[in-house]
XYZ file of N, CA and C in Angstrom:
591
model
N 193.464 62.015 179.682
C 193.868 60.822 179.117
C 195.141 60.949 179.156
N 195.689 62.334 179.960
C 196.979 62.076 180.161
C 197.505 60.799 181.017
N 196.527 60.559 182.844
C 196.688 60.061 183.176
C 196.543 58.112 182.711
N 195.751 58.421 181.368
C 195.531 56.725 180.468
C 197.052 56.199 180.436
N 197.351 55.161 180.714
C 197.901 54.959 180.089
C 198.680 53.160 179.136
N 196.841 52.410 179.515
C 196.873 51.576 179.014
C 195.269 51.209 179.010
N 194.829 51.203 177.816
C 193.451 51.233 178.020
C 193.351 49.157 177.203
N 192.539 48.875 177.613
C 192.448 47.627 177.490
C 190.631 47.474 176.606
N 190.812 46.688 175.528
C 189.057 46.520 174.814
C 188.881 44.963 175.450
N 188.248 44.474 176.192
C 187.558 43.073 176.465
C 186.514 43.162 176.003
N 185.726 41.804 175.669
C 184.648 41.355 174.749
C 184.073 40.785 175.961
N 183.249 40.930 176.779
C 182.644 39.918 177.484
C 181.403 39.310 176.488
N 181.036 37.568 177.301
C 180.302 36.787 177.066
C 179.626 36.888 177.542
N 177.931 36.376 176.167
C 176.685 36.547 177.206
C 176.458 35.651 178.223
N 175.302 35.387 179.366
C 175.161 36.143 179.713
C 175.940 37.181 180.430
N 177.351 36.605 181.089
C 177.837 37.411 181.831
C 178.111 38.510 181.827
N 178.044 39.151 180.681
C 178.655 40.436 180.475
C 177.626 41.689 181.007
N 176.222 40.644 181.351
C 175.356 42.305 181.671
C 175.698 42.205 183.329
N 176.371 40.809 184.001
C 176.992 40.659 185.428
C 177.816 41.167 186.024
N 179.291 41.322 184.524
C 180.228 41.841 184.775
C 180.764 43.315 184.642
N 180.224 43.713 183.580
C 180.067 45.265 183.252
C 179.636 45.944 183.771
N 180.224 46.945 184.776
C 179.460 47.590 185.696
C 178.658 48.718 184.936
N 177.604 48.811 185.538
C 177.008 50.228 184.989
C 177.466 51.382 184.915
N 177.656 52.720 184.647
C 177.970 53.635 184.687
C 176.854 54.465 185.414
N 176.654 55.103 186.733
C 175.850 55.502 187.212
C 175.756 57.063 187.425
N 177.393 57.568 187.182
C 177.683 58.711 187.699
C 178.022 59.860 185.863
N 177.633 61.388 186.190
C 178.159 62.548 185.339
C 178.962 62.657 185.234
N 179.595 62.902 184.431
C 181.120 63.522 184.601
C 180.805 65.070 183.705
N 181.704 65.732 183.862
C 181.843 66.973 183.567
C 183.013 66.894 181.960
N 183.261 65.314 181.814
C 183.760 65.164 180.853
C 183.293 64.215 179.389
N 184.128 64.320 177.937
C 182.953 63.741 177.433
C 183.530 62.791 177.910
N 181.974 61.501 177.312
C 181.830 60.011 177.272
C 182.460 60.204 175.629
N 183.483 58.631 175.386
C 183.847 58.503 174.660
C 183.332 56.868 174.041
N 183.054 56.691 172.381
C 183.399 55.120 172.250
C 184.147 55.277 171.622
N 185.006 53.709 171.776
C 186.635 53.748 170.866
C 185.788 52.870 170.252
N 186.125 53.094 168.668
C 185.353 51.601 167.711
C 186.886 51.102 167.659
N 186.628 49.382 167.992
C 187.797 48.862 167.629
C 187.683 47.789 166.754
N 186.496 47.800 166.077
C 186.070 46.532 164.726
C 186.675 47.815 163.239
N 187.496 47.392 162.868
C 188.019 48.013 161.631
C 187.929 47.053 160.491
N 188.371 47.565 159.612
C 188.293 46.610 157.884
C 188.377 45.249 157.934
N 189.338 44.658 159.080
C 189.695 43.674 158.103
C 189.095 42.698 158.228
N 188.978 41.422 158.382
C 187.869 40.432 158.512
C 186.442 41.013 158.352
N 186.229 42.284 158.248
C 185.035 42.514 158.410
C 184.677 43.007 156.786
N 184.224 42.214 155.736
C 184.015 42.515 154.140
C 182.609 43.289 153.978
N 181.602 42.839 155.347
C 179.841 43.418 155.089
C 179.908 45.139 154.838
N 180.919 45.725 155.387
C 180.578 47.169 155.315
C 180.659 47.385 153.795
N 181.694 47.137 153.274
C 182.019 47.793 151.745
C 180.699 47.360 150.964
N 179.428 46.467 151.077
C 178.316 46.343 150.078
C 177.173 46.998 151.370
N 177.244 47.973 152.243
C 175.661 48.134 152.462
C 176.184 49.339 153.489
N 174.970 50.370 154.021
C 175.320 50.991 155.086
C 174.553 50.898 156.214
N 173.915 49.723 155.997
C 172.995 49.087 157.488
C 173.743 48.836 158.602
N 173.433 48.880 158.942
C 174.026 48.899 160.814
C 173.410 47.253 160.834
N 174.206 46.177 161.054
C 173.685 45.305 161.420
C 174.531 44.393 162.802
N 173.191 43.729 163.920
C 173.830 42.918 164.712
C 174.683 42.166 164.649
N 175.588 41.768 164.769
C 176.500 40.541 164.850
C 175.867 39.287 165.994
N 176.151 38.461 165.163
C 175.705 36.792 166.610
C 174.098 37.059 166.745
N 174.110 37.084 168.311
C 173.206 37.068 168.846
C 172.984 38.601 169.633
N 173.630 39.487 169.272
C 173.728 40.769 170.111
C 172.952 41.587 169.491
N 172.387 42.510 170.824
C 171.117 43.299 170.228
C 170.837 44.429 169.804
N 170.908 45.335 169.058
C 170.855 46.618 168.893
C 170.823 47.366 169.957
N 169.572 47.154 169.780
C 168.851 48.251 170.517
C 169.534 48.440 171.992
N 170.382 47.540 172.742
C 170.951 48.308 174.119
C 172.088 48.924 173.645
N 172.931 48.391 172.660
C 173.692 48.586 172.533
C 174.009 49.989 171.933
N 172.981 50.890 171.155
C 172.436 52.075 170.027
C 172.242 52.774 171.941
N 171.140 52.417 173.075
C 171.325 53.010 173.918
C 172.526 53.576 174.531
N 173.419 52.572 175.099
C 174.428 53.003 175.584
C 175.106 53.719 174.746
N 175.659 53.861 173.080
C 176.583 54.409 172.430
C 175.236 55.408 172.161
N 174.165 55.691 172.874
C 173.207 57.129 172.278
C 174.198 58.356 173.886
N 174.703 57.228 175.220
C 175.056 58.150 176.065
C 176.533 59.036 176.043
N 177.152 58.189 174.781
C 178.648 59.097 174.668
C 178.513 60.498 173.829
N 179.681 61.105 173.910
C 179.794 61.780 173.667
C 181.000 61.924 172.139
N 181.258 60.804 172.009
C 182.309 61.222 170.763
C 183.018 59.516 170.604
N 182.507 59.378 168.866
C 183.114 57.786 168.611
C 184.290 57.787 168.559
N 185.185 56.948 168.641
C 186.473 57.459 168.027
C 187.496 55.749 167.369
N 187.807 55.974 165.814
C 188.054 54.594 165.204
C 188.913 55.056 164.335
N 189.427 54.038 164.012
C 190.369 53.774 162.612
C 189.199 53.171 161.687
N 189.926 53.472 160.615
C 188.381 53.551 159.165
C 187.919 52.626 159.043
N 186.848 51.713 159.547
C 186.414 50.755 159.375
C 184.933 50.632 159.494
N 184.438 49.372 159.915
C 182.885 49.246 159.802
C 182.565 50.162 161.501
N 183.301 49.697 162.432
C 182.828 50.469 163.782
C 182.455 51.600 163.981
N 183.249 52.415 163.172
C 182.233 53.948 163.031
C 180.892 54.301 162.644
N 180.222 53.362 161.591
C 178.894 53.331 161.441
C 177.763 53.534 162.870
N 179.125 53.546 163.651
C 177.831 53.329 165.443
C 177.870 55.051 165.953
N 178.087 55.906 164.386
C 178.354 57.327 165.017
C 177.022 57.597 164.602
N 176.502 56.193 164.137
C 173.823 56.743 164.037
C 173.817 56.838 165.114
N 174.380 56.082 165.915
C 173.644 55.527 167.674
C 173.875 57.320 168.405
N 175.197 58.678 167.826
C 175.304 59.711 168.878
C 174.105 60.514 168.737
N 174.081 61.463 169.742
C 173.453 62.801 170.073
C 173.733 63.735 168.884
N 173.183 64.424 168.707
C 173.435 65.279 167.857
C 174.020 66.345 168.332
N 175.016 66.831 168.146
C 176.275 67.638 168.625
C 177.505 66.455 168.951
N 177.747 65.681 168.529
C 178.163 64.113 169.004
C 179.558 64.883 168.387
N 180.973 63.963 168.160
C 182.192 64.075 167.747
C 182.245 63.030 167.321
N 182.899 62.721 165.757
C 183.416 61.197 165.529
C 185.041 61.927 165.059
N 185.887 61.276 165.832
C 187.693 61.176 165.108
C 187.506 60.026 164.425
N 187.910 60.356 163.229
C 187.796 59.096 162.669
C 189.723 59.207 161.984
N 190.435 57.929 162.568
C 191.951 57.675 162.326
C 192.153 57.318 160.685
N 193.028 57.959 160.137
C 193.010 57.478 158.229
C 194.059 56.913 158.716
N 194.015 55.537 158.357
C 195.962 54.569 158.273
C 196.734 55.157 157.126
N 197.921 54.585 156.773
C 199.029 54.570 155.866
C 197.743 54.516 155.021
N 198.711 54.364 153.363
C 198.235 53.905 152.494
C 197.937 54.378 151.318
N 197.358 55.650 151.497
C 197.045 56.863 150.532
C 195.297 56.564 150.247
N 194.696 56.578 151.532
C 193.040 55.953 152.023
C 192.539 57.150 152.347
N 192.715 58.358 151.836
C 192.201 59.451 152.410
C 191.086 59.327 151.787
N 190.911 59.321 150.287
C 189.872 58.783 149.737
C 188.529 58.009 150.708
N 189.522 56.956 151.728
C 188.182 56.269 152.328
C 187.807 57.271 153.413
N 188.323 58.282 153.483
C 187.427 59.026 154.782
C 186.039 60.036 154.794
N 186.215 60.104 153.112
C 184.738 60.604 152.699
C 183.640 59.679 153.087
N 183.795 58.529 153.530
C 182.386 57.760 153.385
C 182.195 57.792 154.731
N 182.908 58.607 155.834
C 181.970 59.230 157.382
C 181.762 60.507 156.821
N 182.918 61.334 156.728
C 182.884 62.837 156.676
C 181.361 63.811 156.028
N 180.803 62.878 155.096
C 179.835 63.707 154.465
C 178.598 63.681 155.428
N 178.478 61.928 155.828
C 177.509 61.102 156.704
C 177.097 61.849 157.877
N 178.576 62.150 158.687
C 178.286 62.365 160.006
C 178.144 63.750 159.954
N 178.464 64.826 158.986
C 177.988 66.124 159.308
C 176.862 66.362 158.538
N 175.973 65.351 157.774
C 174.706 65.859 157.027
C 173.972 64.900 159.040
N 174.199 64.842 159.904
C 173.678 63.880 161.009
C 174.134 64.603 162.446
N 174.381 66.265 162.079
C 174.581 66.798 162.985
C 175.660 67.046 164.205
N 176.652 66.052 163.128
C 177.426 65.526 164.229
C 178.942 66.935 163.668
N 179.955 66.774 164.677
C 181.437 67.708 164.271
C 181.995 66.616 163.347
N 182.630 66.517 162.694
C 184.065 65.385 161.866
C 185.094 65.425 162.113
N 185.895 64.760 162.802
C 187.227 65.446 163.352
C 187.983 64.743 162.376
N 188.948 64.245 162.055
C 189.970 63.538 161.352
C 191.878 63.220 161.675
N 192.011 62.325 161.570
C 194.168 62.141 162.157
C 194.171 60.972 161.171
N 195.092 61.606 160.588
C 196.059 61.266 159.860
C 197.178 60.309 160.492
N 197.522 59.476 160.280
C 198.756 58.331 160.984
C 199.943 59.110 160.333
N 201.372 59.046 161.147
C 202.834 58.692 160.235
C 203.064 57.417 160.125
N 203.985 56.933 159.188
C 204.686 55.531 159.030
C 204.536 55.396 160.856
N 205.502 56.039 161.540
C 205.957 55.741 162.653
C 204.644 55.883 163.438
N 203.635 55.123 163.215
C 202.036 54.905 164.432
C 202.035 53.364 163.583
N 201.501 53.267 162.292
C 201.678 52.373 162.537
C 202.516 51.122 161.855
N 202.550 50.012 162.045
C 202.914 48.650 162.283
C 203.537 48.262 161.134
N 203.308 48.904 160.296
C 204.171 48.476 158.771
C 205.611 48.777 159.159
N 205.677 49.873 159.843
C 207.265 50.569 160.262
C 208.225 49.173 160.491
N 207.467 48.603 161.239
C 208.052 47.264 161.965
C 208.276 45.662 161.045
N 207.845 46.401 159.463
C 207.497 44.844 158.190
C 208.325 45.172 157.145
N 208.680 46.578 156.970
C 209.127 47.418 155.735
C 210.450 48.776 156.107
N 211.754 48.196 155.474
C 212.048 49.460 155.613
C 211.734 50.875 155.547
N 212.138 52.205 156.106
C 211.578 53.053 155.502
C 211.177 53.558 154.310
N 212.509 53.702 153.270
C 212.153 53.568 152.311
C 211.527 52.480 150.826
N 210.830 51.651 151.509
C 210.176 51.144 150.746
C 209.191 51.591 149.730
N 208.378 51.191 148.773
C 207.375 51.609 148.458
C 205.918 51.739 148.963
N 206.262 51.036 150.276
C 204.850 50.586 150.707
C 204.574 52.335 151.026
N 205.866 52.813 151.853
C 205.942 54.562 152.024
C 205.855 55.116 151.769
N 206.969 54.459 150.150
C 207.428 55.922 149.644
C 206.444 56.154 148.578
N 205.154 55.509 147.651
C 204.446 55.669 146.242
C 203.208 54.310 147.476
N 202.939 55.023 147.685
C 201.263 54.261 148.114
C 200.596 54.187 146.298
N 200.482 55.182 146.271
C 199.630 54.957 144.455
C 200.302 54.302 144.075
N 201.451 53.830 143.303
C 202.307 53.111 143.049
C 201.812 51.776 143.482
N 201.616 51.270 144.401
C 200.842 50.037 145.472
C 199.297 49.940 144.782
N 198.478 51.019 145.674
C 197.250 50.786 144.984
C 197.005 50.960 143.126
N 197.861 51.368 142.364
C 197.599 51.274 140.786
C 197.495 49.997 141.043
N 198.269 49.054 141.842
C 197.876 47.522 141.089
C 196.910 46.501 141.492
N 195.886 47.467 142.107
C 194.698 47.059 142.237
C 194.001 46.802 143.576
N 193.129 46.170 144.285
C 192.563 46.394 145.331
C 193.161 45.262 145.990
N 193.342 44.321 144.973
C 194.388 43.296 146.569
C 195.543 43.963 146.654
N 195.789 44.163 145.952
C 197.435 44.531 146.470
C 197.127 45.979 147.826
N 196.630 46.458 147.504
C 195.820 47.611 148.606
C 195.453 47.116 150.061
N 194.263 46.496 149.448
C 193.835 45.542 150.430
C 195.814 44.537 151.780
N 196.121 43.766 151.124
C 196.355 43.053 151.584
C 197.785 43.839 152.110
N 198.657 45.189 151.722
C 199.363 45.815 152.068
C 199.208 46.705 152.834
N 197.638 47.724 153.423
C 197.293 48.989 153.680
C 196.702 48.356 154.721
N 195.415 47.380 154.530
C 193.818 46.613 155.427
C 194.693 45.162 156.214
N 195.050 44.382 155.830
C 195.487 42.968 156.321
C 196.953 43.218 157.286
N 197.769 43.371 156.790
C 198.603 44.289 157.375
C 199.753 45.556 158.625
N 198.447 46.283 158.857
C 198.369 46.983 159.107
C 197.881 47.483 160.748
N 198.573 47.637 161.512
C 197.780 48.199 162.806
C 198.234 49.762 163.692
N 197.785 50.136 163.762
C 197.780 51.479 164.448
C 198.020 51.859 165.706
N 199.235 52.671 166.044
C 199.708 52.551 167.292
C 199.761 54.283 167.483
N 198.692 55.125 168.330
C 198.677 56.848 168.622
C 199.719 57.476 168.770
N 200.062 58.177 168.399
C 201.436 58.887 168.744
C 200.642 59.938 170.121
N 200.246 60.303 171.713
C 199.151 60.635 172.023
C 199.322 61.996 171.778
N 201.104 62.428 171.770
C 200.919 64.002 171.818
C 200.530 64.171 170.727
N 200.659 64.039 169.109
C 200.494 64.400 168.221
C 198.994 63.874 168.344
N 198.324 63.225 168.863
C 196.921 63.063 168.961
C 195.781 63.894 169.731
N 196.318 64.433 170.572
C 196.479 65.774 172.174
C 195.952 66.303 171.019
N 195.929 67.080 170.088
C 195.103 68.659 169.661
C 193.715 68.256 169.122
N 193.586 66.691 168.037
C 192.893 66.560 167.847
C 191.488 65.941 169.277
N 191.929 65.620 170.090
C 191.230 65.611 171.213
C 190.632 67.009 171.584
N 191.464 67.923 171.750
C 191.485 69.383 172.498
C 190.126 69.727 171.409
N 190.383 69.485 170.493
C 189.541 70.433 169.327
C 188.615 69.309 169.569
N 187.927 68.063 170.045
C 186.496 67.491 170.308
C 186.331 68.596 171.554
N 186.951 67.391 172.354
C 185.869 68.546 173.389
C 185.760 69.735 173.846
N 186.927 70.873 172.619
C 186.130 72.273 172.841
C 184.798 72.392 171.773
N 184.770 71.994 171.184
C 183.750 71.128 170.345
C 182.358 71.193 171.396
N 182.057 69.741 172.187
C 181.660 69.423 172.718
C 180.982 70.002 174.333
N 182.083 71.343 174.435
C 181.877 71.802 175.396
C 181.089 73.083 175.113
N 181.691 73.920 173.616
C 180.584 74.652 173.473
C 179.350 74.309 173.006
N 179.176 73.076 172.497
C 177.696 72.136 172.133
C 177.167 72.357 173.105
N 177.374 71.796 173.820
C 176.778 71.350 175.858
C 176.091 72.707 176.642
N 176.968 73.619 176.443
C 177.338 74.576 176.362
C 175.836 76.182 175.907
N 175.748 76.130 174.600
C 175.051 76.151 174.629
C 173.453 75.986 173.866
N 173.125 74.494 174.887
C 172.108 73.616 175.021
C 171.810 73.422 176.367
N 172.419 73.994 177.022
C 172.333 73.626 179.142
C 172.297 72.361 179.242
N 173.040 71.649 178.403
C 173.440 70.435 178.924
C 174.596 69.915 179.780
N 174.844 68.755 180.016
C 176.049 68.123 180.496
C 176.720 67.726 179.767
N 177.634 67.233 179.509
C 178.638 65.401 179.125
C 178.159 64.436 179.747
N 178.027 63.761 178.816
C 178.176 62.319 179.128
C 178.973 62.057 180.578
């Protein structure tokens, strides 16, 4: 990732998606990553079900086949991480935990990923990696007393930490997590005499 400066995620409308998105036909000796850009905000459904649902007219099967060619899924806590169900055994799930004392939500993916034979890694952001730092002074209770914000109830927590917060990863801090993921994937592939996707 040292050469990646900007990553742009773009949705392609059907039917153009199949003709505009190039198929990957090359095998690499580096991991294939699936970045989840579908967090909690605006997606209330994930709080009430464990079923992966295709959105709109999109087919699950082609996406599942694509995701199964990846070695890891990386995402901020949210419904998008459920795509881990499509990873091959031995893959890696990296959950980015936003600010707000939200460590309790990490278990939603920690246990199931291990049960599926996946390596689970977790990255907790700092205030400097949160867009909340642009909205509130550093001594605001949103940073200094997240339990106080949570104690006011779900609406308070949701408004403060889910609706108003985006994440900007510090790649120097995040690098050790990526190195752990790569080491695991290389070891798993070596043990199974397979190549990385």
